[in-house]
Amino acid sequence: MRIFVAILFSVLATSPAISADPGQIFSTILGELGRQIERDHQRQQAQRLRPLWNACARGEIAACDRAARFPNLNHEGRAQLKRMREAAQLRPAYERNFYACQKMERAACQAALAYPYMSDTDRVNLQRWQRQAAQRHDALAAFGRNQRHCYAGSIPACTSAIGQRHLNESAIPGLERQLAQLREAERERLARERDRQAALAMLRLTKRKCYGGSIAACTAAITNAEIDARGRRDLEHQRARLQSAQRQRDARERQRQAAIQEYAGLRNDCADGNRAACTRAAAHPHARAADIASLEQRARELAPLTERV
């Protein structure tokens, strides 16, 4: 009623009092009344729509659906509601991916960056985390390779992996034990290699001496752990030749010593007065040139005695 009175007063106040047509005035009043009622209806609708709109913007899908049922929404409003509803639907997954990306999950970063309604700040953060996640992924891949190579026997790989302990702290104790074992094995291997090189040097030395004529060197070379089967056979043949030659020398030496002893006996017999011994001693192969004259002289001296006898 107050609205009607206000409209009537407004129409009467703006119309000429003398020539006013009551029917025209009534039509005007009805038109204005209709417009006023429409404006009041729109304000009421707007008051009812605003909390639903705000709730939809915060991500409440039910509010988006209720707001979309308002009859007086224009095309732009409905398009915006559709975008907000889509954003609300995708928001939970986006938030999960957002926080997972923050924890360096590369796939989550990629999924979060596909969300079309993120803020510029979120995009910058996600891109930064994505780069960090990619770097961490590459570092973890390198750590994994070093870990595998470490257990395969590589000391540098063990050292590299242990130097990246922040990537997988739980794997470090095993890597440190493996490194200690590999270093001990390496020390033992180096010691064996030093022994082998020493044995090879000794083998080369004893082989030279063996072929230079040393039977003892031949034996030492034959018993060397680094000699191969062919080398051992060759050295055994060389030792056999040297031993044969040594036996021959020994036999000749024994003969020589026997001859020397025979000569000494003849000289003694000659000195004792045996003229035949003097003659034999003077003709003996081991008789010295200085002794021959004295032996012959002794034989002549003994000749008259022999003849008298």
mmCIF file with all atom_site columns, C-alpha atoms in Angstrom, residues 98-192:
data_model
loop_
_atom_site.group_PDB
_atom_site.id
_atom_site.type_symbol
_atom_site.label_atom_id
_atom_site.label_alt_id
_atom_site.label_comp_id
_atom_site.label_asym_id
_atom_site.label_entity_id
_atom_site.label_seq_id
_atom_site.pdbx_PDB_ins_code
_atom_site.Cartn_x
_atom_site.Cartn_y
_atom_site.Cartn_z
_atom_site.occupancy
_atom_site.B_iso_or_equiv
_atom_site.pdbx_formal_charge
_atom_site.auth_seq_id
_atom_site.auth_comp_id
_atom_site.auth_asym_id
_atom_site.auth_atom_id
_atom_site.pdbx_PDB_model_num
ATOM 1  C CA . PHE A 1 98  ? 49.481 -28.626 -4.949  1.00 0.00 ? 98  PHE A CA 1
ATOM 2  C CA . TYR A 1 99  ? 50.632 -29.939 -1.563  1.00 0.00 ? 99  TYR A CA 1
ATOM 3  C CA . ALA A 1 100 ? 52.099 -33.092 -3.121  1.00 0.00 ? 100 ALA A CA 1
ATOM 4  C CA . CYS A 1 101 ? 54.070 -30.910 -5.529  1.00 0.00 ? 101 CYS A CA 1
ATOM 5  C CA . GLN A 1 102 ? 55.342 -28.960 -2.553  1.00 0.00 ? 102 GLN A CA 1
ATOM 6  C CA . LYS A 1 103 ? 56.720 -32.308 -1.319  1.00 0.00 ? 103 LYS A CA 1
ATOM 7  C CA . MET A 1 104 ? 58.646 -32.762 -4.590  1.00 0.00 ? 104 MET A CA 1
ATOM 8  C CA . GLU A 1 105 ? 56.312 -35.154 -6.440  1.00 0.00 ? 105 GLU A CA 1
ATOM 9  C CA . ARG A 1 106 ? 56.865 -34.432 -10.120 1.00 0.00 ? 106 ARG A CA 1
ATOM 10 C CA . ALA A 1 107 ? 53.627 -35.951 -11.410 1.00 0.00 ? 107 ALA A CA 1
ATOM 11 C CA . ALA A 1 108 ? 51.639 -33.918 -8.872  1.00 0.00 ? 108 ALA A CA 1
ATOM 12 C CA . CYS A 1 109 ? 53.345 -30.733 -10.057 1.00 0.00 ? 109 CYS A CA 1
ATOM 13 C CA . GLN A 1 110 ? 52.395 -31.492 -13.644 1.00 0.00 ? 110 GLN A CA 1
ATOM 14 C CA . ALA A 1 111 ? 48.787 -32.220 -12.668 1.00 0.00 ? 111 ALA A CA 1
ATOM 15 C CA . ALA A 1 112 ? 48.502 -29.111 -10.507 1.00 0.00 ? 112 ALA A CA 1
ATOM 16 C CA . LEU A 1 113 ? 49.858 -26.881 -13.277 1.00 0.00 ? 113 LEU A CA 1
ATOM 17 C CA . ALA A 1 114 ? 47.052 -28.154 -15.540 1.00 0.00 ? 114 ALA A CA 1
ATOM 18 C CA . TYR A 1 115 ? 44.444 -26.570 -13.235 1.00 0.00 ? 115 TYR A CA 1
ATOM 19 C CA . PRO A 1 116 ? 43.074 -23.588 -15.211 1.00 0.00 ? 116 PRO A CA 1
ATOM 20 C CA . TYR A 1 117 ? 41.874 -21.490 -12.266 1.00 0.00 ? 117 TYR A CA 1
ATOM 21 C CA . MET A 1 118 ? 45.029 -21.118 -10.179 1.00 0.00 ? 118 MET A CA 1
ATOM 22 C CA . SER A 1 119 ? 46.334 -17.774 -9.071  1.00 0.00 ? 119 SER A CA 1
ATOM 23 C CA . ASP A 1 120 ? 49.522 -16.265 -10.439 1.00 0.00 ? 120 ASP A CA 1
ATOM 24 C CA . THR A 1 121 ? 51.200 -16.798 -7.062  1.00 0.00 ? 121 THR A CA 1
ATOM 25 C CA . ASP A 1 122 ? 50.280 -20.485 -7.080  1.00 0.00 ? 122 ASP A CA 1
ATOM 26 C CA . ARG A 1 123 ? 51.592 -20.839 -10.626 1.00 0.00 ? 123 ARG A CA 1
ATOM 27 C CA . VAL A 1 124 ? 54.950 -19.303 -9.715  1.00 0.00 ? 124 VAL A CA 1
ATOM 28 C CA . ASN A 1 125 ? 55.256 -21.557 -6.657  1.00 0.00 ? 125 ASN A CA 1
ATOM 29 C CA . LEU A 1 126 ? 54.270 -24.673 -8.595  1.00 0.00 ? 126 LEU A CA 1
ATOM 30 C CA . GLN A 1 127 ? 56.776 -23.955 -11.354 1.00 0.00 ? 127 GLN A CA 1
ATOM 31 C CA . ARG A 1 128 ? 59.523 -23.435 -8.792  1.00 0.00 ? 128 ARG A CA 1
ATOM 32 C CA . TRP A 1 129 ? 58.625 -26.663 -6.991  1.00 0.00 ? 129 TRP A CA 1
ATOM 33 C CA . GLN A 1 130 ? 58.452 -28.479 -10.310 1.00 0.00 ? 130 GLN A CA 1
ATOM 34 C CA . ARG A 1 131 ? 62.024 -27.436 -11.119 1.00 0.00 ? 131 ARG A CA 1
ATOM 35 C CA . GLN A 1 132 ? 63.167 -28.528 -7.671  1.00 0.00 ? 132 GLN A CA 1
ATOM 36 C CA . ALA A 1 133 ? 61.304 -31.839 -8.052  1.00 0.00 ? 133 ALA A CA 1
ATOM 37 C CA . ALA A 1 134 ? 62.982 -32.439 -11.419 1.00 0.00 ? 134 ALA A CA 1
ATOM 38 C CA . GLN A 1 135 ? 66.383 -31.718 -9.885  1.00 0.00 ? 135 GLN A CA 1
ATOM 39 C CA . ARG A 1 136 ? 65.623 -34.043 -6.991  1.00 0.00 ? 136 ARG A CA 1
ATOM 40 C CA . HIS A 1 137 ? 64.437 -36.733 -9.392  1.00 0.00 ? 137 HIS A CA 1
ATOM 41 C CA . ASP A 1 138 ? 67.696 -36.500 -11.351 1.00 0.00 ? 138 ASP A CA 1
ATOM 42 C CA . ALA A 1 139 ? 69.691 -36.555 -8.109  1.00 0.00 ? 139 ALA A CA 1
ATOM 43 C CA . LEU A 1 140 ? 67.774 -39.622 -6.886  1.00 0.00 ? 140 LEU A CA 1
ATOM 44 C CA . ALA A 1 141 ? 68.361 -41.349 -10.223 1.00 0.00 ? 141 ALA A CA 1
ATOM 45 C CA . ALA A 1 142 ? 72.101 -40.649 -9.911  1.00 0.00 ? 142 ALA A CA 1
ATOM 46 C CA . PHE A 1 143 ? 72.024 -41.860 -6.304  1.00 0.00 ? 143 PHE A CA 1
ATOM 47 C CA . GLY A 1 144 ? 70.302 -45.080 -7.416  1.00 0.00 ? 144 GLY A CA 1
ATOM 48 C CA . ARG A 1 145 ? 72.919 -45.682 -10.107 1.00 0.00 ? 145 ARG A CA 1
ATOM 49 C CA . ASN A 1 146 ? 75.754 -45.070 -7.671  1.00 0.00 ? 146 ASN A CA 1
ATOM 50 C CA . GLN A 1 147 ? 74.103 -47.371 -5.146  1.00 0.00 ? 147 GLN A CA 1
ATOM 51 C CA . ARG A 1 148 ? 73.841 -50.192 -7.701  1.00 0.00 ? 148 ARG A CA 1
ATOM 52 C CA . HIS A 1 149 ? 77.414 -49.676 -8.889  1.00 0.00 ? 149 HIS A CA 1
ATOM 53 C CA . CYS A 1 150 ? 78.609 -49.574 -5.287  1.00 0.00 ? 150 CYS A CA 1
ATOM 54 C CA . TYR A 1 151 ? 77.123 -52.989 -4.557  1.00 0.00 ? 151 TYR A CA 1
ATOM 55 C CA . ALA A 1 152 ? 78.585 -54.160 -7.870  1.00 0.00 ? 152 ALA A CA 1
ATOM 56 C CA . GLY A 1 153 ? 82.065 -53.313 -6.525  1.00 0.00 ? 153 GLY A CA 1
ATOM 57 C CA . SER A 1 154 ? 82.807 -49.672 -7.432  1.00 0.00 ? 154 SER A CA 1
ATOM 58 C CA . ILE A 1 155 ? 84.517 -47.710 -4.644  1.00 0.00 ? 155 ILE A CA 1
ATOM 59 C CA . PRO A 1 156 ? 84.023 -44.286 -6.394  1.00 0.00 ? 156 PRO A CA 1
ATOM 60 C CA . ALA A 1 157 ? 80.290 -45.056 -6.737  1.00 0.00 ? 157 ALA A CA 1
ATOM 61 C CA . CYS A 1 158 ? 80.087 -45.844 -2.999  1.00 0.00 ? 158 CYS A CA 1
ATOM 62 C CA . THR A 1 159 ? 81.837 -42.582 -2.166  1.00 0.00 ? 159 THR A CA 1
ATOM 63 C CA . SER A 1 160 ? 79.521 -40.587 -4.451  1.00 0.00 ? 160 SER A CA 1
ATOM 64 C CA . ALA A 1 161 ? 76.379 -42.195 -3.024  1.00 0.00 ? 161 ALA A CA 1
ATOM 65 C CA . ILE A 1 162 ? 77.484 -41.621 0.579   1.00 0.00 ? 162 ILE A CA 1
ATOM 66 C CA . GLY A 1 163 ? 78.173 -37.983 -0.314  1.00 0.00 ? 163 GLY A CA 1
ATOM 67 C CA . GLN A 1 164 ? 74.460 -37.693 -1.221  1.00 0.00 ? 164 GLN A CA 1
ATOM 68 C CA . ARG A 1 165 ? 73.201 -39.039 2.087   1.00 0.00 ? 165 ARG A CA 1
ATOM 69 C CA . HIS A 1 166 ? 70.442 -36.406 2.262   1.00 0.00 ? 166 HIS A CA 1
ATOM 70 C CA . LEU A 1 167 ? 68.665 -38.189 -0.596  1.00 0.00 ? 167 LEU A CA 1
ATOM 71 C CA . ASN A 1 168 ? 68.276 -41.506 1.246   1.00 0.00 ? 168 ASN A CA 1
ATOM 72 C CA . GLU A 1 169 ? 69.630 -41.485 4.773   1.00 0.00 ? 169 GLU A CA 1
ATOM 73 C CA . SER A 1 170 ? 68.425 -45.039 5.484   1.00 0.00 ? 170 SER A CA 1
ATOM 74 C CA . ALA A 1 171 ? 70.633 -46.480 2.724   1.00 0.00 ? 171 ALA A CA 1
ATOM 75 C CA . ILE A 1 172 ? 73.860 -44.938 4.047   1.00 0.00 ? 172 ILE A CA 1
ATOM 76 C CA . PRO A 1 173 ? 74.812 -47.522 6.746   1.00 0.00 ? 173 PRO A CA 1
ATOM 77 C CA . GLY A 1 174 ? 74.702 -50.350 4.193   1.00 0.00 ? 174 GLY A CA 1
ATOM 78 C CA . LEU A 1 175 ? 76.724 -48.307 1.726   1.00 0.00 ? 175 LEU A CA 1
ATOM 79 C CA . GLU A 1 176 ? 79.330 -47.509 4.363   1.00 0.00 ? 176 GLU A CA 1
ATOM 80 C CA . ARG A 1 177 ? 79.678 -51.211 5.242   1.00 0.00 ? 177 ARG A CA 1
ATOM 81 C CA . GLN A 1 178 ? 79.993 -52.054 1.565   1.00 0.00 ? 178 GLN A CA 1
ATOM 82 C CA . LEU A 1 179 ? 82.631 -49.348 1.109   1.00 0.00 ? 179 LEU A CA 1
ATOM 83 C CA . ALA A 1 180 ? 84.649 -50.684 4.055   1.00 0.00 ? 180 ALA A CA 1
ATOM 84 C CA . GLN A 1 181 ? 84.525 -54.206 2.613   1.00 0.00 ? 181 GLN A CA 1
ATOM 85 C CA . LEU A 1 182 ? 85.519 -53.011 -0.837  1.00 0.00 ? 182 LEU A CA 1
ATOM 86 C CA . ARG A 1 183 ? 88.446 -51.020 0.548   1.00 0.00 ? 183 ARG A CA 1
ATOM 87 C CA . GLU A 1 184 ? 89.661 -54.008 2.537   1.00 0.00 ? 184 GLU A CA 1
ATOM 88 C CA . ALA A 1 185 ? 89.325 -56.204 -0.542  1.00 0.00 ? 185 ALA A CA 1
ATOM 89 C CA . GLU A 1 186 ? 91.191 -53.564 -2.563  1.00 0.00 ? 186 GLU A CA 1
ATOM 90 C CA . ARG A 1 187 ? 94.035 -53.505 -0.024  1.00 0.00 ? 187 ARG A CA 1
ATOM 91 C CA . GLU A 1 188 ? 94.262 -57.287 -0.219  1.00 0.00 ? 188 GLU A CA 1
ATOM 92 C CA . ARG A 1 189 ? 94.170 -57.174 -4.008  1.00 0.00 ? 189 ARG A CA 1
ATOM 93 C CA . LEU A 1 190 ? 96.949 -54.582 -4.104  1.00 0.00 ? 190 LEU A CA 1
ATOM 94 C CA . ALA A 1 191 ? 99.018 -56.681 -1.708  1.00 0.00 ? 191 ALA A CA 1
ATOM 95 C CA . ARG A 1 192 ? 98.521 -59.732 -3.916  1.00 0.00 ? 192 ARG A CA 1
#
